Coordinates of C-alpha atoms and ligand atoms in Angstrom, one line a residue:
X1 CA -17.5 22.2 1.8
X2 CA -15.4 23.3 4.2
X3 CA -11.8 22.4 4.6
X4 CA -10.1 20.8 7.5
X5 CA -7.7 23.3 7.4
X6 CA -10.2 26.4 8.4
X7 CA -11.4 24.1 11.9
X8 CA -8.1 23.1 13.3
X9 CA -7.4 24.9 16.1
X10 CA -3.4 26.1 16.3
X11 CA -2.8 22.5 18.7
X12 CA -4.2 20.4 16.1
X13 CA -2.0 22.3 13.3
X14 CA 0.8 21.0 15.4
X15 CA -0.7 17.1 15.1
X16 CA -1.0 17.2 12.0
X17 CA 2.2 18.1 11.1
X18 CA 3.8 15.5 13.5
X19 CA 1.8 12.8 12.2
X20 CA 2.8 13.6 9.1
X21 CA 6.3 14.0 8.8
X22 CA 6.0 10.3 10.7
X23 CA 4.2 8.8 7.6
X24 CA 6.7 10.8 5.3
X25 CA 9.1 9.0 6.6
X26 CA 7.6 5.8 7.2
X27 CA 6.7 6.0 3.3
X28 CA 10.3 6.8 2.5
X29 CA 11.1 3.3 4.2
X30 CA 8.4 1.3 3.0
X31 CA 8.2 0.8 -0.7
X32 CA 7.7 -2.7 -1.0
X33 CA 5.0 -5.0 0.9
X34 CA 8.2 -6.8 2.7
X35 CA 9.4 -3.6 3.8
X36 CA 5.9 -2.4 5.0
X37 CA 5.7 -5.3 7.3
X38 CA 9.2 -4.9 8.6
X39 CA 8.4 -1.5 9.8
X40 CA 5.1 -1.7 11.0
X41 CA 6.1 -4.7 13.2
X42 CA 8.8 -3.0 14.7
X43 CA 6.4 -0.1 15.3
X44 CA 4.0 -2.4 16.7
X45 CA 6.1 -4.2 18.9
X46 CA 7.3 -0.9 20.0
X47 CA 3.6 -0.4 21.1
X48 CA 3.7 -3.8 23.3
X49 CA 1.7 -6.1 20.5
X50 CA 3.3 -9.8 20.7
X51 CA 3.6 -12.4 18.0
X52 CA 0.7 -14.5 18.2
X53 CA 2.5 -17.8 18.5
X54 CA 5.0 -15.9 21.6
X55 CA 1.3 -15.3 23.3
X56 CA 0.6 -18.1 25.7
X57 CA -2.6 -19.1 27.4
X58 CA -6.1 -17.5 26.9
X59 CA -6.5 -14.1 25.1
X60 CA -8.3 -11.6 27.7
X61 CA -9.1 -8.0 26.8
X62 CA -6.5 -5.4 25.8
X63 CA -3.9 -8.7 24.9
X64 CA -2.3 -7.2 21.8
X65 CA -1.5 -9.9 18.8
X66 CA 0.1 -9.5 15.8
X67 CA 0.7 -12.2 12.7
X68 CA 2.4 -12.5 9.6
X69 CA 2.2 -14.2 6.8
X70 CA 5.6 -14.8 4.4
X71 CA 6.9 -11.8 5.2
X72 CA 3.7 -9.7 3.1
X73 CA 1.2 -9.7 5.0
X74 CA 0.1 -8.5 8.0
X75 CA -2.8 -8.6 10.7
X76 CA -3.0 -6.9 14.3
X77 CA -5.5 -7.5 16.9
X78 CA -6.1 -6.0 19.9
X79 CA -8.8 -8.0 22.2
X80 CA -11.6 -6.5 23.3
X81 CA -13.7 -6.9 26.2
X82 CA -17.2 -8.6 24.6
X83 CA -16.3 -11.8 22.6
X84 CA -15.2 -12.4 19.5
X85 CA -18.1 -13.9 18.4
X86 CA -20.0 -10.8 18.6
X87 CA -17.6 -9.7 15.7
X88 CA -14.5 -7.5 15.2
X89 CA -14.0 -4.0 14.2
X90 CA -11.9 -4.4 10.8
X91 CA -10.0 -1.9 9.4
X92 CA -8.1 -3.3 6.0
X93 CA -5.7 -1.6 3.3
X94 CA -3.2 -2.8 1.0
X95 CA 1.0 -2.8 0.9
X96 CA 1.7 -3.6 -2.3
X97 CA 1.9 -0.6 -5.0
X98 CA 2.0 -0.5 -9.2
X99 CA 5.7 -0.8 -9.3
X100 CA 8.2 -2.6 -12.5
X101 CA 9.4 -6.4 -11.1
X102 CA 12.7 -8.2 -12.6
X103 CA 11.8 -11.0 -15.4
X104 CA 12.8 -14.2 -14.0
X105 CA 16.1 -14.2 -16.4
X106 CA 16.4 -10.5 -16.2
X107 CA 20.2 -9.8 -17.1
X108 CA 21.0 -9.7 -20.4
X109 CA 24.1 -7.5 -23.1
X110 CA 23.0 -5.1 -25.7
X111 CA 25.0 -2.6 -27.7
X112 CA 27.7 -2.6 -25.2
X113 CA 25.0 -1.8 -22.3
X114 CA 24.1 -4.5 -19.6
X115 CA 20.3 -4.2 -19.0
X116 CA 17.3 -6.1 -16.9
X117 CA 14.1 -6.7 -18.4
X118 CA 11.1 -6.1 -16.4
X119 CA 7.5 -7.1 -16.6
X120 CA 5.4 -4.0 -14.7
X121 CA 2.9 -4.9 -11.9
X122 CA -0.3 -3.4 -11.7
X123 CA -2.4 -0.7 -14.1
X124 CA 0.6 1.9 -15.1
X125 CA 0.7 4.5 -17.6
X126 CA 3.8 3.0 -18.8
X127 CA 5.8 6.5 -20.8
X128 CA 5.7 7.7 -17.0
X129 CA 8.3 5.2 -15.9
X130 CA 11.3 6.7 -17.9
X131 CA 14.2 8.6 -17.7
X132 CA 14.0 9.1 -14.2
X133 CA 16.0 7.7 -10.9
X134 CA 14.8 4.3 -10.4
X135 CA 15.8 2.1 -6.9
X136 CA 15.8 -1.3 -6.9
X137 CA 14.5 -3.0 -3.5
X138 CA 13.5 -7.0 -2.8
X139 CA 15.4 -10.0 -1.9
X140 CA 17.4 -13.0 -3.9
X141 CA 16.3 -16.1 -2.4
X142 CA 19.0 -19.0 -3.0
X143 CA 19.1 -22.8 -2.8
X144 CA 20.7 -23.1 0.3
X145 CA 18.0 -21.1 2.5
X146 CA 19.2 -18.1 3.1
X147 CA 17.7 -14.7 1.7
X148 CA 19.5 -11.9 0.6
X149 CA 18.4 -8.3 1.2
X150 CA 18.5 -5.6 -1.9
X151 CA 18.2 -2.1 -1.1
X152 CA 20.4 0.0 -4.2
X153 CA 19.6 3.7 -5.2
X154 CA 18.4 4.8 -1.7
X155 CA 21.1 5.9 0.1
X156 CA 23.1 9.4 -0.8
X157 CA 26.3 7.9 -2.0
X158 CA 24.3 4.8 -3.9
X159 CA 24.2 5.1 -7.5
X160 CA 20.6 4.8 -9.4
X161 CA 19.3 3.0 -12.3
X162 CA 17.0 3.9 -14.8
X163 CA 14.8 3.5 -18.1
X164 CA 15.9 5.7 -21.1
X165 CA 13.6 7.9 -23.0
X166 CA 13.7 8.8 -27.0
X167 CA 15.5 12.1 -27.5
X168 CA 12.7 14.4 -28.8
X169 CA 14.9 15.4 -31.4
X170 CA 14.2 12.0 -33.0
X171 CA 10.9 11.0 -31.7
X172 CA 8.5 12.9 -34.5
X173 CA 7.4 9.0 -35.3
X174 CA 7.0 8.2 -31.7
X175 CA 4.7 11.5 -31.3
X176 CA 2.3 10.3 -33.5
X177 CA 1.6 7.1 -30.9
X178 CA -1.3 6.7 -29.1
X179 CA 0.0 7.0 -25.0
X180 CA -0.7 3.5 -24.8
X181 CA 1.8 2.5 -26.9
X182 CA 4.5 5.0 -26.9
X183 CA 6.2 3.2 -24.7
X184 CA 5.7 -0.5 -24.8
X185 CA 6.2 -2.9 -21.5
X186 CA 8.6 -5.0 -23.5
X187 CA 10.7 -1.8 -23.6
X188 CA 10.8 -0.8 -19.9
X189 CA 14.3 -2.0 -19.5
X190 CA 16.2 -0.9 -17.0
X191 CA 20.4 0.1 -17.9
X192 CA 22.5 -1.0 -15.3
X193 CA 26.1 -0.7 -16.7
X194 CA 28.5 -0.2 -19.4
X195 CA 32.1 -0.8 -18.7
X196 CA 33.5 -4.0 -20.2
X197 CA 35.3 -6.7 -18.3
X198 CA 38.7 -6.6 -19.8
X199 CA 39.3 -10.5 -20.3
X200 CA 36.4 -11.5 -21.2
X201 CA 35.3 -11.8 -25.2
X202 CA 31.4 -12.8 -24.8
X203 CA 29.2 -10.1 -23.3
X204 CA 31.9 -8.3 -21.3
X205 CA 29.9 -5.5 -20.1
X206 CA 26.8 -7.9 -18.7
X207 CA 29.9 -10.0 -17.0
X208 CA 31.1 -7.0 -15.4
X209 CA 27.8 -6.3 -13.3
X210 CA 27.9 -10.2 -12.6
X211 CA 31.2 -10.0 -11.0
X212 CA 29.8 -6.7 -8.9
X213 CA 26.7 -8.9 -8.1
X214 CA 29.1 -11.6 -6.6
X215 CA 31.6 -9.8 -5.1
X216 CA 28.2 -7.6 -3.1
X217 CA 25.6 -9.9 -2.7
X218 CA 27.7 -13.6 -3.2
X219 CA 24.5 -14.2 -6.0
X220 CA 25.4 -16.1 -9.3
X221 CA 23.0 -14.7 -12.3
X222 CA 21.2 -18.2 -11.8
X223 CA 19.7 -16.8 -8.2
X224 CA 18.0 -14.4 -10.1
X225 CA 15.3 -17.4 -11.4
X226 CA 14.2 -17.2 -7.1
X227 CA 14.4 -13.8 -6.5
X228 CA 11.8 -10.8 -5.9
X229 CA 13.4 -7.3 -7.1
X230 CA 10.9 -4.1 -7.5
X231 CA 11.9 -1.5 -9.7
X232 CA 11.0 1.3 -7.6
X233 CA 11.1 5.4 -7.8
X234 CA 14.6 6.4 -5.8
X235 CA 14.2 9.0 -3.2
X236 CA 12.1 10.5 -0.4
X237 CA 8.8 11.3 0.0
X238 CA 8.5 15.0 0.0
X239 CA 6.6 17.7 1.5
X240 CA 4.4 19.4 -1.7
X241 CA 3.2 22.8 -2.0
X242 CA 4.5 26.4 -1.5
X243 CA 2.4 26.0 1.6
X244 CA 3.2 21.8 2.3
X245 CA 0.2 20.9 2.9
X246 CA 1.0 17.9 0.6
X247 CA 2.9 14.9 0.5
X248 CA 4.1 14.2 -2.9
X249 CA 5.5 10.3 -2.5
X250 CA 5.5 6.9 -4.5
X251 CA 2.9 4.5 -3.1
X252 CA 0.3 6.0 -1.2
X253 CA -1.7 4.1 -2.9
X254 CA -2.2 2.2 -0.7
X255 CA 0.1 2.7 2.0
X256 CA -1.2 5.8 3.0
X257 CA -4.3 4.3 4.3
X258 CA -2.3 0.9 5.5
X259 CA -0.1 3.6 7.8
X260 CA -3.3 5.5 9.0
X261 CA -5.3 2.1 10.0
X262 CA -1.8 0.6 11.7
X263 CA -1.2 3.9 13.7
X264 CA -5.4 4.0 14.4
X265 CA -5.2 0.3 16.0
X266 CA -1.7 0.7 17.8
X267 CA -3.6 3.5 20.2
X268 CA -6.2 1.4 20.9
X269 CA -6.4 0.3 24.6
X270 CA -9.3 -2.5 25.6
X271 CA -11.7 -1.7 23.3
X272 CA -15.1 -3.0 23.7
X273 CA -15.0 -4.8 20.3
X274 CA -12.0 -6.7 19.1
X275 CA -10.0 -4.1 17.1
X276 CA -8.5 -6.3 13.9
X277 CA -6.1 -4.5 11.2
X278 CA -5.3 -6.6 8.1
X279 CA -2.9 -5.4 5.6
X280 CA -2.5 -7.5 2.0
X281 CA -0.8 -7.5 -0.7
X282 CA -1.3 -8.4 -4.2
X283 CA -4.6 -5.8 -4.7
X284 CA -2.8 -4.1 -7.3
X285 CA -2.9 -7.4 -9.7
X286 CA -6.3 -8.8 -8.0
X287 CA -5.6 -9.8 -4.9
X288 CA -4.7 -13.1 -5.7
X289 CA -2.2 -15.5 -3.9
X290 CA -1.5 -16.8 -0.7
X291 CA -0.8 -13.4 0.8
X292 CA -3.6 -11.5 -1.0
X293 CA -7.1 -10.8 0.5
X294 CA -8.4 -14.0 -1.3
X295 CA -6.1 -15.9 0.6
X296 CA -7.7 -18.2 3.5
X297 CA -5.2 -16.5 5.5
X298 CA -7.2 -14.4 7.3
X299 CA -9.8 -16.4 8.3
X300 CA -7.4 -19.2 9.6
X301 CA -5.7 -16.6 11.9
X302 CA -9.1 -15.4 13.5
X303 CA -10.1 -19.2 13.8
X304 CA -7.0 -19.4 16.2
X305 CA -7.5 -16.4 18.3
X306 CA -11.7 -18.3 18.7
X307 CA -9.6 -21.9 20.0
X308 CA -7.8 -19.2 22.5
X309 CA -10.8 -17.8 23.9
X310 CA -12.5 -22.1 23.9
X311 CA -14.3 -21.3 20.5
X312 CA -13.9 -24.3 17.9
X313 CA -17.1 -24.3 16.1
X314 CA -17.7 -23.6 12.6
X315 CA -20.6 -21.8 14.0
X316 CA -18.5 -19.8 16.2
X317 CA -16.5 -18.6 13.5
X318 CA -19.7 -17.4 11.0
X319 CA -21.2 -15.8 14.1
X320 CA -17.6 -13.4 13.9
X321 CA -17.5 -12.6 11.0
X322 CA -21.4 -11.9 10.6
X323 CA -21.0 -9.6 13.7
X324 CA -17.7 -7.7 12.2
X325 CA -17.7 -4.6 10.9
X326 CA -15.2 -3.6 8.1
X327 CA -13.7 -0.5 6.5
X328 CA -11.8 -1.3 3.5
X329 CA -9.3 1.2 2.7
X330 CA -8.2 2.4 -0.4
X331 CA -6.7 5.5 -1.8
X332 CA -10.1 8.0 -3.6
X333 CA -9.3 10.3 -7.0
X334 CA -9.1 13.7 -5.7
X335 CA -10.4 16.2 -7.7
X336 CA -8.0 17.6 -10.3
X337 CA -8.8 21.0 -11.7
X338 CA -6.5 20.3 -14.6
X339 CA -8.8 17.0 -15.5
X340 CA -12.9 18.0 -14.0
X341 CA -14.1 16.3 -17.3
X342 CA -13.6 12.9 -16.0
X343 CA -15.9 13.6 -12.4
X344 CA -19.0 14.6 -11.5
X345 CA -17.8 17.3 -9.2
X346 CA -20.9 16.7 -6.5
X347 CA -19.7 13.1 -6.2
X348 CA -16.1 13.8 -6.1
X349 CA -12.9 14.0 -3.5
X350 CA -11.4 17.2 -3.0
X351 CA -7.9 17.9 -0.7
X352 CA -8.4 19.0 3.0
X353 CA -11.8 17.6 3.1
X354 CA -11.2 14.8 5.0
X355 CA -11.5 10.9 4.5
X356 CA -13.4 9.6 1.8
X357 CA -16.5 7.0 2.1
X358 CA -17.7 5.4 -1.1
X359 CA -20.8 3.1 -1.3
X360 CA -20.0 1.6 -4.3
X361 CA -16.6 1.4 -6.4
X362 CA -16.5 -0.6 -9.6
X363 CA -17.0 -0.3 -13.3
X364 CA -19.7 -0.3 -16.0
X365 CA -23.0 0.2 -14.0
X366 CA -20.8 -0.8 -10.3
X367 CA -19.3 -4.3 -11.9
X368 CA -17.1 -5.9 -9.4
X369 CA -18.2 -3.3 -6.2
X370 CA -19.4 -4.4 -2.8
X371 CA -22.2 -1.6 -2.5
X372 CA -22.4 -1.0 1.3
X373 CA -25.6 -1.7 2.6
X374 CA -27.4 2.1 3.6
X375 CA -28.1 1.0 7.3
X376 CA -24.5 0.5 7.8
X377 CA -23.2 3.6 6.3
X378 CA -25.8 5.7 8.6
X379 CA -23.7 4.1 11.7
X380 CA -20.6 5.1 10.1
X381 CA -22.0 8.8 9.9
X382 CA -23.2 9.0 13.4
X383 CA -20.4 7.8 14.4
X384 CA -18.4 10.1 12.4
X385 CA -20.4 13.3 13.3
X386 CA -20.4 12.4 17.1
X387 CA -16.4 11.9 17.2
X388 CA -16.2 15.3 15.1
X389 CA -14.3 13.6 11.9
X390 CA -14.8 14.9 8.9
X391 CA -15.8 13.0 6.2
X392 CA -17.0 13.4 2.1
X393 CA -18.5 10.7 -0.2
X394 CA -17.4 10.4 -3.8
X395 CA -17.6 7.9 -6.8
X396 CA -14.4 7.2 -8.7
X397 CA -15.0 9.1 -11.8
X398 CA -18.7 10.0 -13.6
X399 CA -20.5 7.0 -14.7
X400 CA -18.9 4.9 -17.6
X401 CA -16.0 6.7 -18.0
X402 CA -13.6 4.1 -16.2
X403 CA -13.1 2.7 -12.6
X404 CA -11.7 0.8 -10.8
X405 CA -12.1 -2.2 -7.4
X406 CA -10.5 -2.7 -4.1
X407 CA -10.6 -5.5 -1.7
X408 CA -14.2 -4.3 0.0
X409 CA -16.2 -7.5 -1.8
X410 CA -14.0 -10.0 -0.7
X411 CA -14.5 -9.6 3.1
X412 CA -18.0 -9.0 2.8
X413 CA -18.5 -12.7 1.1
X414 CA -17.6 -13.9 4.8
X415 CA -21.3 -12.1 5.3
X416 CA -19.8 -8.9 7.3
X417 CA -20.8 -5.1 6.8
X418 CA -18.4 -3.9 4.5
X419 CA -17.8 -0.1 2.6
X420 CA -15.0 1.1 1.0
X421 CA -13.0 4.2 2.7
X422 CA -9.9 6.2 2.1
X423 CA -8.0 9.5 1.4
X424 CA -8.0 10.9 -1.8
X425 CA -4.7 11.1 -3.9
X426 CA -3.7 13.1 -7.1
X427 CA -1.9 11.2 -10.5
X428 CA -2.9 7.5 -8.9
X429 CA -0.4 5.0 -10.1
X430 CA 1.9 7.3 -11.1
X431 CA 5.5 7.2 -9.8
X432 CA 4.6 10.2 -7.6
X433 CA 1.6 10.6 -5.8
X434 CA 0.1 13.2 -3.6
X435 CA -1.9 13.4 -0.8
X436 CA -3.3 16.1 1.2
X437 CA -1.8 16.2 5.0
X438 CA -5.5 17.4 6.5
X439 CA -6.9 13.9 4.8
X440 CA -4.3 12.1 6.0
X441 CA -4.9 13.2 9.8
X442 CA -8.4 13.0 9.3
X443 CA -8.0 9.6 7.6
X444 CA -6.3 8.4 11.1
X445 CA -9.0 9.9 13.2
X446 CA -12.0 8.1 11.4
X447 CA -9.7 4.7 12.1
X448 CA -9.8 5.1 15.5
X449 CA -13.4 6.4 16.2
X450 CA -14.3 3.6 14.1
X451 CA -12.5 0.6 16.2
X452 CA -13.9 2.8 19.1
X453 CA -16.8 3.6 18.6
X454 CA -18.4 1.2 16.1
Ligands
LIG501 MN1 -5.3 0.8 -4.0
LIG502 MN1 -4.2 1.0 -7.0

């Protein structure tokens, strides 16, 4: 197959490179689900969508809506010009990324070195996580109301933090692990200081940070039972390549199709269908909670937008969502020359070949896929073809040798047509991961001729 990068013309070279030095950045910004929906709402109201609840009267066409949910979650809308009950074109991703979250009592004194224990979040390769320059971003939450903000290990002058690693000097032992094992999650501990506090006899050193915790954020080590701090990679997302036609970066997965579908339905203007963007969290640990793509959330928000245009039957609501149209987004395995034995290189992902449409995801003979119904996919393709996006089909992995699910059968249990899409990235879940800049234009350009045209 051809690449994307042999058809663009020397104008669309130019696009692409603008688009993507906005999601570099963007990514740089955004690595936490709060932070996703901070930015993307400003970028949206930038873009003239209003808060649902700030929008009064009835919804006509081209009214653009936005909604959030706890600060997580996300959903944009713009109205279309047919009515909602003959469904909504749904584009969906998820914010949240594998990452290393605080313990509840995190802070604790060994060996003259003041620590946090973590507990990781999502499916990590867990030796990957050490000895390099680790940021910590979230919020502490305390009992009178208010919410601080973390952000430490971002900016030039902050310091980092960081996991040790054994010396290899010492490790022969340790060599002789299985990778599972060699390092354990109870041992992803993060070292966050080592000078004592000079009156103090009991744990001097984990007193110290407390103190620097006080005197920064006003937080007492008790505010760390209500807060929410990722352990995060420090730094920017970086071009990739002698050539950069990458984007090496942490979280892509998912945020690279999140950006993509947010950027596809901020340029739409009056479609016919309603154009709907939902963005989740909590896909990384099964899309559970009030802010994941099990939540009700969703469906209570289009519910309101039906009691704006004088739809309050149940019936009303099932028609939607039996007319809507979905492409679930989430990040493919590109094909890695250094690891073919694990693909079946006919039904595999490759960089520069555009966005990725799979049938089927899943494990173990498709386990836990939503299998996209054949009639819908030939749509997709003529749609595709028409609009001049190119696109490629791929299965995660040859059959039985692992796998993996997205948020794609969830949304279809509402009774909609549903398949799973997305750009394919290298070394998923690790700290850094890459993503080829053609895909990611071509990524944004199936998003919109899919809310268009679909
Ligand atoms: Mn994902
Ligand atoms: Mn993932």
């Amino acid at each position: 197959m051809k690449t994307v990068w042999e058809k663009y013309s020397p104008t669309e070279l130019k696009e692409v490179e603008k688009f993507c030095k906005n999601y570099r950045e963007f990514l740089t910004l955004t690595k936490t689900e709060r932070e996703f929906v901070r930015e993307a709402v400003k970028l949206a109201e930038k873009e003239g969508f209003v808060e649902l609840g700030k929008k009064k009267g009835k919804l006509k066409a081209g009214d653009r809506i936005y909604t959030v949910n706890r600060e997580k979650n996300l959903c944009l809308f713009v109205i279309g010009e047919e009515p909602l009950t003959n469904g909504l074109n749904i584009l969906g991703a998820h914010i949240d990324s594998p990452r290393l979250d605080l313990k509840q009592k995190p802070l604790y004194e060994k060996d003259g070195l003041a620590l946090l224990d973590t507990h990781y979040y999502g499916g990590i390769k867990k030796y990957q996580w050490v000895a390099r320059p680790m940021a910590l971003h979230g919020v502490v939450c305390k009992k009178d109301g208010s919410v601080v903000n973390i952000e430490i290990g971002e900016k030039e002058d902050d310091p980092v933090v960081g996991i040790s690693d054994l010396l290899i000097h010492l490790a022969s032992d340790q060599m002789k692990k299985t990778a599972d094992v060699v390092v354990t999650g109870e041992a992803l501990n993060v070292l966050v200081g080592s000078i004592p506090s000079k009156n103090e006899k009991e744990e001097p050193v984990k007193k110290a940070i407390l103190k620097l915790l006080e005197k920064k954020y006003k937080m007492k080590e008790e505010d760390f039972l209500s807060a929410e701090i990722e352990v995060v990679p420090a730094g920017k997302a970086r071009d990739y390549g002698l050539d950069s036609s990458m984007i090496l970066g942490y979280g892509h997965d998912d945020r690279v199709c999140a950006y993509t579908s947010l950027r596809a339905i901020l340029a739409m203007n009056k479609p016919k269908r309603t154009s709907c963007c939902i963005l989740v969290d909590k896909e990384e640990i099964g899309s559970v909670g009030a802010t994941g793509m099990h939540s009700k959330w969703f469906e209570m928000m289009v519910t309101k937008l039906l009691e704006r245009q004088g739809e309050t039957s149940l019936v009303a609501l099932n028609d939607t969502f039996s007319n809507s149209m979905m492409l679930s987004s989430d990040v493919s395995n590109a094909f890695d020359p250094n690891y073919p034995e694990v693909c079946d290189p006919k039904n595999s992902a490759y960089f520069g070949c555009g966005i990725v449409f799979n049938k089927f995801t899943g494990a173990r003979g498709k386990s836990g896929s939503n299998d996209a119904n054949p009639e819908y996919f030939a749509k997709i393709r003529n749609v595709m073809e028409k609009e001049k996006v190119q696109f490629q089909t791929c299965e995660l992995g040859a059959v039985d040798v692992g796998g993996g699910g997205t948020i794609a059968y969830i949304l279809a249990q509402l009774n909609m047509e549903v398949i799973d899409a997305g750009i394919a990235v290298q070394n998923m879940h690790a700290p850094y991961e890459v993503v080829s800049k053609g895909d990611v234009y071509e990524g944004y350009r199936a998003y919109k001729a899919f809310l268009k045209k679909m």
